[in-house]
XYZ file of C-alpha atoms in Angstrom:
66
model
C 118.641 160.628 -201.513
C 119.408 163.146 -204.257
C 121.755 164.995 -201.906
C 123.858 161.877 -201.410
C 124.325 161.323 -205.141
C 125.262 164.963 -205.741
C 128.874 164.829 -204.561
C 129.629 161.658 -206.517
C 128.021 163.068 -209.648
C 129.943 166.329 -209.289
C 133.208 164.436 -208.833
C 132.491 162.352 -211.933
C 131.599 165.453 -213.944
C 134.846 167.145 -212.898
C 136.777 164.014 -213.897
C 135.093 163.909 -217.315
C 135.859 167.590 -217.933
C 139.470 167.129 -216.801
C 139.976 164.163 -219.143
C 138.365 166.103 -222.002
C 140.664 169.075 -221.416
C 143.703 166.797 -221.259
C 142.681 165.223 -224.572
C 142.190 168.634 -226.148
C 145.610 169.725 -224.908
C 147.259 166.614 -226.366
C 145.477 167.142 -229.690
C 146.699 170.741 -229.834
C 150.260 169.671 -229.035
C 150.125 167.078 -231.820
C 148.651 169.567 -234.288
C 151.012 172.443 -233.590
C 154.237 170.622 -232.681
C 157.212 171.087 -235.015
C 157.368 168.671 -237.921
C 160.109 166.082 -238.356
C 163.643 167.369 -238.092
C 165.891 167.788 -241.112
C 169.614 168.593 -241.198
C 168.672 172.250 -241.763
C 166.291 172.301 -238.796
C 162.573 171.669 -238.520
C 160.760 171.302 -241.817
C 157.971 173.820 -242.289
C 154.430 172.587 -242.570
C 153.221 172.533 -246.139
C 150.203 171.710 -248.219
C 149.890 168.092 -249.317
C 148.437 167.577 -252.777
C 146.384 164.447 -253.330
C 145.893 162.911 -256.762
C 143.780 159.968 -257.857
C 145.573 157.115 -259.669
C 144.072 158.131 -263.022
C 144.862 161.834 -262.674
C 146.295 163.100 -265.973
C 148.509 165.543 -264.081
C 150.805 162.728 -262.916
C 152.021 161.781 -266.416
C 153.083 158.161 -265.831
C 149.952 157.009 -263.994
C 147.574 154.692 -265.774
C 143.929 154.177 -264.982
C 143.068 150.851 -263.364
C 140.172 149.085 -265.062
C 138.543 146.094 -263.484
């Protein structure tokens, strides 16, 4: 009985690994693909700075109370 289930289980395991590898490949393509195009060519990847609404570094931002 265990011998009969072996080939189906192996086929399912191979399918799961293949789908996982395809997902990993797509994630790597999305992560390392060129960024949006500009007239001068592809824009380089850069660091994005995040600020809270009440951050004094923004100057015009006011803190929301309530």
